[in-house]
């Protein structure tokens, strides 16, 4: 029973419903794991042991509240919580206590989730500066960012589910680096009410988990629906587009080899695999997307810039001036290119069930000051399509290497089913 | 000098720059106007006289900060302010003091605006329940909602500019009822960071003002740019689509007559005016848009629903259950219809500079418990196009009747220029 912390949310729910597990025992096991590991991993900025145990105790005696009844979870510290501090990774908000929970937190608690605490984020979920969290596989390496704490906590078995956000590459990249599953939903799928805005046009709330079966549970919890079962999709009915993207040259050689070996294994198992190339408006995709990111985030941080300039990081101070100089016409041009790219991708994906593409350029880089390259996360985030990273491979330094699956916009459940089929093939070969 | 409160923002800026007016004198005049009138109009939930006077005094001695240097403004009380209470029209948030300003408030203060206080909103900017504000033209009539206080304050000369939000009809309708100008920008134009979310897919921050020339000032302030001058567009170069919409039958007879007389006057002045009819996906427009509104707002209010059920209005309590029963598939169907409608309108507007359509079904209804019919506000809000209401006519009860001009998406400045031309024709005839 000492390994309860290793249970996935779906496994724990089955046991709790069968009367073989209490939420309290599960929460206690997770808290013990955190106790023994967090001095090294440093995933948490706030942990409320007493609250979590009391809540679990209460849920054990209550009627079933919803799809994640009794399951511990963590929230990235850019999500408001009325009963825990919310600091957005910035000293400006030290001790900040919002009036209410973010919608995703409130919905998950209403669905039976037990919030253990808040996890480390970079400053305002930006690219820099890094947080204190280390990679659970090697403390000398970055866990990735900006959802650093949530990725590390789930990968290190401290909690079965943790929430993150992705504006550029803040879920898929850290999940791949830490070796867990990451899921970034279709844009607009989960209400961002009460989540500190970075770039309104891109910000998406998503999940870190350890098994594909937990993805529909999260989705049910944060959207307020009953979970939908995952239908079995035979691998030989899948049509997969191998998408090297415009950035293939930036991938490490082993990343290329591993991704192509995954494609090969899937083809051998019966899937139809063919290349999907991105052209047309995608030549301008990266600079235009970064421009939107810079334009919108500089406005979202107006209050901080005007009132607490000296408490902003050097990174933010160095960038905000340039970002504010982007003209309105430049911003609109960038948004127009994004619209074209989304249309182009919709057509290019016709006939494919999903795309297969790298999750990151390679393993987590050494050092904590660099959260890693976001290149391979741009495609799905900015086209508003759903994506999942699966921790399928190990790189030359012994660190995890993921593969990324991208689905059709607003067809997240269909992506889960395809992901389950892909995972069953690749995990067999591991 | 007692009538300084009647100055528009642009007039005041000209005088301040010429050294003929101080911000302090202007602010003092507005405060006196509020003092003498607000017992009847009840537009304000919070007013900070000392702060406003001190800030104006300080700005009078400082270098020019930006496009609205020294101009008093008001913010709807669903916009966060770090130094004033922010109650979202709900007893749940009595005395709530957020950690930071909403981006639009922070940007406007950085642009030189002097925030006088917060104005009345309906509960969470919903259709109901009504606030305490009355119509400045007749206290027995509604000022409209949900931005009730901002509309009444500007129409009653208490402040030259006030900010509101529109999710369905919360700017254009109250502006038309109170007899001032209302402007709802293109969706996404102004960051909603720090504004209580109602329906993320529709929420738009906009302005109440008294002259067309103030619209580019507001736009410059809240987007962080220098204001762009309004080029003179000759009326005879305008191509106007008279859009009766699918809801013409709901308009009062005098509304129809007045709108058609405006079209006639514009045609006489040389504009090309022809009918624009909406068909195709627009047959489903209203139920699908309301469905998105209900689906998203029920999720945005999750924390309030779970923690303060008894403090929600009867209206919210009565509706939330039904709203939560909308299925995900129904929601996605509704979003798909909206996408179709936006495409249809883009094509239908080809060749037109703007559409002319009613601002409301008629004058402000009697009684304060009904904020009025939103029918004619759906088109622009949900298609994400910019719109302006001009207070051009007077109805049979002596209350204002507006006309609404709708522009092309993301071409707000072009709409301002066309609006100036239209206003010059119609105000001549008044």
Coordinates of N, CA, C and O in Angstrom, one line a residue, chain B residues 279-385:
Chain B
X279 N -29.5 36.1 -44.8 CA -30.2 34.9 -44.9 C -29.2 33.7 -44.5 O -28.4 33.9 -43.6
X280 N -29.3 32.6 -45.2 CA -28.4 31.5 -44.9 C -28.3 31.1 -43.5 O -29.4 30.9 -42.8
X281 N -27.1 31.1 -42.9 CA -27.0 30.6 -41.5 C -27.6 31.5 -40.5 O -27.8 31.1 -39.4
X282 N -28.0 32.7 -40.9 CA -28.6 33.6 -39.9 C -29.9 33.2 -39.4 O -30.4 33.7 -38.4
X283 N -30.6 32.3 -40.1 CA -31.9 31.8 -39.5 C -31.7 31.2 -38.1 O -32.6 31.2 -37.3
X284 N -30.5 30.7 -37.9 CA -30.2 30.0 -36.6 C -29.4 30.9 -35.6 O -29.0 30.5 -34.6
X285 N -29.1 32.1 -36.1 CA -28.2 33.0 -35.4 C -28.6 33.2 -33.9 O -27.7 33.0 -33.0
X286 N -29.8 33.6 -33.6 CA -30.1 34.0 -32.3 C -30.1 32.8 -31.3 O -29.4 32.9 -30.3
X287 N -30.8 31.7 -31.6 CA -30.7 30.6 -30.6 C -29.3 30.1 -30.4 O -28.9 29.7 -29.3
X288 N -28.5 30.1 -31.5 CA -27.1 29.5 -31.3 C -26.3 30.5 -30.5 O -25.5 30.0 -29.7
X289 N -26.4 31.8 -30.7 CA -25.6 32.7 -29.9 C -26.0 32.7 -28.5 O -25.2 32.8 -27.6
X290 N -27.3 32.6 -28.2 CA -27.8 32.6 -26.8 C -27.2 31.3 -26.1 O -26.9 31.3 -25.0
X291 N -27.2 30.2 -26.9 CA -26.7 29.0 -26.4 C -25.2 29.1 -25.9 O -24.8 28.6 -24.9
X292 N -24.4 29.8 -26.8 CA -23.0 30.0 -26.4 C -22.9 30.9 -25.2 O -22.1 30.6 -24.2
X293 N -23.7 31.9 -25.1 CA -23.8 32.8 -24.0 C -24.1 32.0 -22.7 O -23.4 32.1 -21.7
X294 N -25.1 31.2 -22.8 CA -25.5 30.4 -21.6 C -24.4 29.4 -21.2 O -24.1 29.2 -20.0
X295 N -23.9 28.7 -22.2 CA -22.9 27.6 -21.9 C -21.7 28.2 -21.3 O -21.2 27.7 -20.2
X296 N -21.1 29.3 -21.8 CA -19.9 29.8 -21.3 C -20.1 30.5 -20.0 O -19.2 30.4 -19.1
X297 N -21.2 31.3 -19.9 CA -21.3 32.0 -18.6 C -21.6 31.1 -17.4 O -21.2 31.4 -16.3
X298 N -22.3 30.0 -17.7 CA -22.5 29.0 -16.6 C -21.2 28.5 -16.1 O -21.0 28.2 -14.9
X299 N -20.2 28.3 -17.0 CA -18.9 27.8 -16.5 C -18.0 28.9 -15.9 O -17.4 28.7 -14.9
X300 N -18.1 30.1 -16.4 CA -17.4 31.2 -15.8 C -17.8 31.5 -14.4 O -17.0 32.0 -13.6
X301 N -19.0 31.2 -14.0 CA -19.5 31.4 -12.7 C -19.5 30.2 -11.8 O -20.2 30.1 -10.8
X302 N -18.6 29.3 -12.1 CA -18.5 28.0 -11.3 C -18.3 28.3 -9.8 O -18.9 27.6 -9.0
X303 N -17.3 29.1 -9.5 CA -16.9 29.3 -8.1 C -18.1 29.9 -7.4 O -18.4 29.4 -6.3
X304 N -18.8 30.9 -8.0 CA -19.9 31.5 -7.3 C -21.0 30.5 -7.1 O -21.7 30.5 -6.0
X305 N -21.3 29.7 -8.1 CA -22.3 28.7 -8.0 C -22.1 27.7 -6.9 O -23.0 27.4 -6.1
X306 N -20.8 27.3 -6.7 CA -20.5 26.3 -5.7 C -20.3 26.8 -4.3 O -20.5 26.1 -3.4
X307 N -20.0 28.1 -4.2 CA -19.7 28.6 -2.9 C -20.7 29.6 -2.4 O -20.7 29.9 -1.2
X308 N -21.4 30.3 -3.2 CA -22.3 31.3 -2.8 C -23.7 31.3 -3.5 O -24.2 32.3 -3.9
X309 N -24.2 30.1 -3.6 CA -25.5 29.9 -4.3 C -26.5 30.8 -3.8 O -27.3 31.4 -4.5
X310 N -26.6 31.0 -2.4 CA -27.6 31.8 -1.8 C -27.5 33.3 -2.1 O -28.4 34.0 -1.9
X311 N -26.3 33.7 -2.5 CA -26.1 35.1 -2.8 C -26.2 35.4 -4.3 O -26.1 36.6 -4.7
X312 N -26.4 34.4 -5.1 CA -26.7 34.7 -6.5 C -28.2 35.1 -6.6 O -29.0 34.8 -5.8
X313 N -28.5 35.9 -7.6 CA -29.8 36.4 -7.8 C -30.7 35.2 -8.2 O -30.2 34.2 -8.7
X314 N -32.0 35.4 -8.0 CA -33.0 34.4 -8.4 C -32.8 34.1 -9.9 O -33.0 33.0 -10.4
X315 N -32.5 35.1 -10.7 CA -32.4 35.0 -12.1 C -31.3 34.0 -12.4 O -31.4 33.0 -13.2
X316 N -30.1 34.2 -11.8 CA -29.0 33.3 -12.1 C -29.3 31.9 -11.6 O -29.0 30.9 -12.3
X317 N -29.9 31.8 -10.4 CA -30.2 30.5 -9.8 C -31.1 29.7 -10.7 O -31.0 28.5 -10.9
X318 N -32.1 30.5 -11.3 CA -33.1 29.8 -12.1 C -32.5 29.3 -13.4 O -33.0 28.4 -14.0
X319 N -31.5 30.0 -13.9 CA -31.0 29.7 -15.3 C -29.8 28.7 -15.2 O -29.6 28.0 -16.2
X320 N -29.0 28.7 -14.2 CA -27.7 28.0 -14.2 C -27.9 26.5 -14.5 O -27.1 25.9 -15.2
X321 N -28.9 25.9 -13.9 CA -29.2 24.5 -14.1 C -29.4 24.2 -15.6 O -28.7 23.3 -16.1
X322 N -30.3 24.9 -16.2 CA -30.6 24.7 -17.6 C -29.3 24.9 -18.5 O -29.0 24.1 -19.4
X323 N -28.6 26.0 -18.2 CA -27.4 26.3 -18.9 C -26.4 25.2 -18.9 O -25.7 24.9 -19.8
X324 N -26.3 24.6 -17.7 CA -25.3 23.5 -17.5 C -25.7 22.2 -18.3 O -24.9 21.3 -18.5
X325 N -26.9 22.2 -18.7 CA -27.4 21.0 -19.4 C -27.2 21.0 -20.9 O -27.5 20.1 -21.6
X326 N -26.7 22.2 -21.4 CA -26.3 22.2 -22.8 C -25.2 21.3 -23.0 O -24.2 21.3 -22.3
X327 N -25.3 20.4 -24.0 CA -24.3 19.4 -24.2 C -23.1 20.0 -25.0 O -23.2 21.0 -25.6
X328 N -22.0 19.3 -24.9 CA -20.8 19.8 -25.6 C -21.1 19.9 -27.1 O -20.7 20.8 -27.8
X329 N -21.8 18.9 -27.6 CA -22.1 18.8 -29.1 C -22.9 20.0 -29.5 O -22.8 20.6 -30.5
X330 N -23.9 20.3 -28.6 CA -24.8 21.5 -28.9 C -24.0 22.8 -28.9 O -24.2 23.7 -29.7
X331 N -23.0 22.8 -28.0 CA -22.2 24.0 -27.9 C -21.3 24.2 -29.2 O -21.2 25.2 -29.8
X332 N -20.7 23.1 -29.6 CA -19.9 23.1 -30.8 C -20.7 23.4 -32.0 O -20.3 24.1 -32.9
X333 N -21.9 22.9 -32.1 CA -22.8 23.2 -33.2 C -23.1 24.7 -33.3 O -23.0 25.3 -34.3
X334 N -23.3 25.3 -32.1 CA -23.6 26.7 -32.0 C -22.4 27.5 -32.5 O -22.5 28.5 -33.3
X335 N -21.2 27.1 -32.1 CA -20.0 27.8 -32.5 C -19.8 27.7 -34.0 O -19.4 28.7 -34.7
X336 N -20.1 26.5 -34.5 CA -20.0 26.4 -36.0 C -20.9 27.3 -36.8 O -20.5 27.8 -37.8
X337 N -22.1 27.4 -36.3 CA -23.1 28.3 -36.9 C -22.6 29.8 -36.9 O -22.6 30.5 -37.8
X338 N -22.0 30.2 -35.7 CA -21.4 31.5 -35.6 C -20.3 31.8 -36.7 O -20.2 32.8 -37.3
X339 N -19.5 30.8 -36.9 CA -18.4 30.9 -37.9 C -19.0 31.1 -39.2 O -18.6 31.9 -40.0
X340 N -20.1 30.3 -39.5 CA -20.7 30.5 -40.8 C -21.3 31.9 -41.0 O -21.3 32.5 -42.1
X341 N -22.0 32.3 -39.9 CA -22.6 33.7 -40.0 C -21.5 34.7 -40.2 O -21.8 35.7 -41.0
X342 N -20.4 34.6 -39.6 CA -19.3 35.6 -39.8 C -18.9 35.6 -41.2 O -18.7 36.7 -41.8
X343 N -18.7 34.4 -41.8 CA -18.3 34.3 -43.2 C -19.3 34.9 -44.1 O -19.0 35.7 -45.0
X344 N -20.6 34.6 -43.8 CA -21.7 35.1 -44.6 C -21.7 36.6 -44.6 O -21.9 37.3 -45.6
X345 N -21.6 37.2 -43.4 CA -21.7 38.6 -43.3 C -20.5 39.3 -44.0 O -20.7 40.3 -44.7
X346 N -19.3 38.7 -43.9 CA -18.1 39.3 -44.6 C -18.4 39.4 -46.1 O -18.1 40.4 -46.7
X347 N -19.0 38.4 -46.6 CA -19.3 38.4 -48.1 C -20.4 39.4 -48.4 O -20.4 40.2 -49.3
X348 N -21.5 39.4 -47.5 CA -22.6 40.3 -47.7 C -22.2 41.8 -47.6 O -22.8 42.6 -48.3
X349 N -21.2 42.1 -46.8 CA -20.8 43.4 -46.6 C -19.8 43.9 -47.7 O -19.4 45.1 -47.7
X350 N -19.4 43.0 -48.5 CA -18.5 43.4 -49.6 C -19.1 44.5 -50.4 O -20.3 44.4 -50.9
X351 N -18.4 45.6 -50.6 CA -18.9 46.7 -51.4 C -19.6 47.7 -50.5 O -19.9 48.9 -51.0
X352 N -19.9 47.4 -49.3 CA -20.5 48.4 -48.4 C -19.4 48.9 -47.4 O -18.5 48.2 -47.0
X353 N -19.5 50.2 -47.1 CA -18.6 50.7 -46.0 C -19.1 50.4 -44.6 O -18.4 50.2 -43.7
X354 N -20.5 50.4 -44.5 CA -21.0 50.1 -43.2 C -22.5 49.7 -43.4 O -23.1 49.9 -44.4
X355 N -23.0 49.1 -42.3 CA -24.4 48.8 -42.3 C -25.1 49.8 -41.4 O -24.6 50.3 -40.4
X356 N -26.4 50.1 -41.7 CA -27.2 51.0 -40.9 C -28.3 50.1 -40.4 O -29.0 49.4 -41.1
X357 N -28.5 50.0 -39.0 CA -29.5 49.1 -38.4 C -29.9 49.7 -37.1 O -29.3 50.6 -36.6
X358 N -31.1 49.3 -36.6 CA -31.5 49.9 -35.3 C -30.6 49.6 -34.2 O -29.9 48.6 -34.2
X359 N -30.5 50.6 -33.2 CA -29.7 50.3 -32.0 C -30.5 49.5 -31.0 O -29.9 48.8 -30.1
X360 N -31.8 49.7 -31.0 CA -32.7 49.0 -30.0 C -34.1 48.9 -30.7 O -34.3 49.6 -31.7
X361 N -35.0 48.2 -30.1 CA -36.4 48.1 -30.7 C -37.1 49.4 -30.6 O -38.0 49.7 -31.4
X362 N -36.8 50.2 -29.6 CA -37.4 51.5 -29.4 C -36.8 52.3 -28.3 O -35.6 52.1 -27.9
X363 N -37.6 53.2 -27.7 CA -37.1 54.0 -26.6 C -36.9 53.1 -25.4 O -37.3 52.0 -25.3
X364 N -36.2 53.6 -24.3 CA -36.0 52.9 -23.1 C -37.4 52.6 -22.5 O -38.2 53.4 -22.4
X365 N -37.7 51.3 -22.2 CA -39.0 50.9 -21.6 C -39.2 51.6 -20.2 O -38.2 51.9 -19.5
X366 N -40.4 51.7 -19.9 CA -40.8 52.3 -18.5 C -40.5 51.2 -17.5 O -40.6 50.0 -17.8
X367 N -40.0 51.6 -16.3 CA -39.7 50.7 -15.2 C -38.3 50.4 -15.2 O -37.6 50.5 -16.2
X368 N -37.8 50.0 -14.1 CA -36.3 49.7 -13.9 C -36.0 48.2 -14.0 O -34.9 47.8 -14.0
X369 N -37.1 47.4 -13.9 CA -36.8 46.0 -13.8 C -36.5 45.3 -15.1 O -36.1 44.1 -15.1
X370 N -36.7 46.0 -16.2 CA -36.4 45.4 -17.5 C -35.4 46.3 -18.2 O -35.7 47.4 -18.5
X371 N -34.2 45.8 -18.5 CA -33.2 46.6 -19.1 C -33.3 46.7 -20.6 O -32.5 47.3 -21.3
X372 N -34.4 46.1 -21.2 CA -34.7 46.3 -22.6 C -34.3 45.1 -23.5 O -33.5 44.3 -23.0
X373 N -34.8 45.2 -24.7 CA -34.6 44.1 -25.6 C -33.3 44.2 -26.3 O -32.9 45.2 -26.8
X374 N -32.5 43.1 -26.4 CA -31.2 43.1 -27.0 C -31.1 42.8 -28.5 O -30.0 42.7 -29.1
X375 N -32.3 42.5 -29.0 CA -32.4 41.9 -30.4 C -31.4 42.6 -31.4 O -30.7 41.8 -32.1
X376 N -31.4 43.9 -31.5 CA -30.6 44.5 -32.5 C -29.2 44.6 -32.2 O -28.4 45.2 -33.0
X377 N -28.7 44.1 -31.1 CA -27.3 44.1 -30.7 C -26.6 42.8 -31.0 O -25.4 42.7 -31.0
X378 N -27.4 41.8 -31.3 CA -26.8 40.5 -31.6 C -25.9 40.5 -32.8 O -24.8 39.9 -32.7
X379 N -26.3 41.1 -33.8 CA -25.6 41.0 -35.1 C -24.1 41.4 -35.0 O -23.2 40.6 -35.3
X380 N -23.9 42.6 -34.5 CA -22.5 43.0 -34.4 C -21.7 42.3 -33.4 O -20.5 41.9 -33.6
X381 N -22.3 42.1 -32.2 CA -21.5 41.5 -31.1 C -21.0 40.1 -31.5 O -19.9 39.7 -31.4
X382 N -21.9 39.3 -32.0 CA -21.6 37.9 -32.2 C -20.8 37.6 -33.5 O -20.2 36.6 -33.7
X383 N -20.9 38.6 -34.5 CA -20.1 38.5 -35.7 C -18.7 39.1 -35.5 O -17.9 39.2 -36.4
X384 N -18.5 39.7 -34.3 CA -17.2 40.3 -33.9 C -16.9 41.5 -34.7 O -15.7 41.9 -34.8
X385 N -17.9 42.2 -35.3 CA -17.7 43.4 -36.0 C -17.8 44.6 -35.1 O -18.5 44.6 -34.1

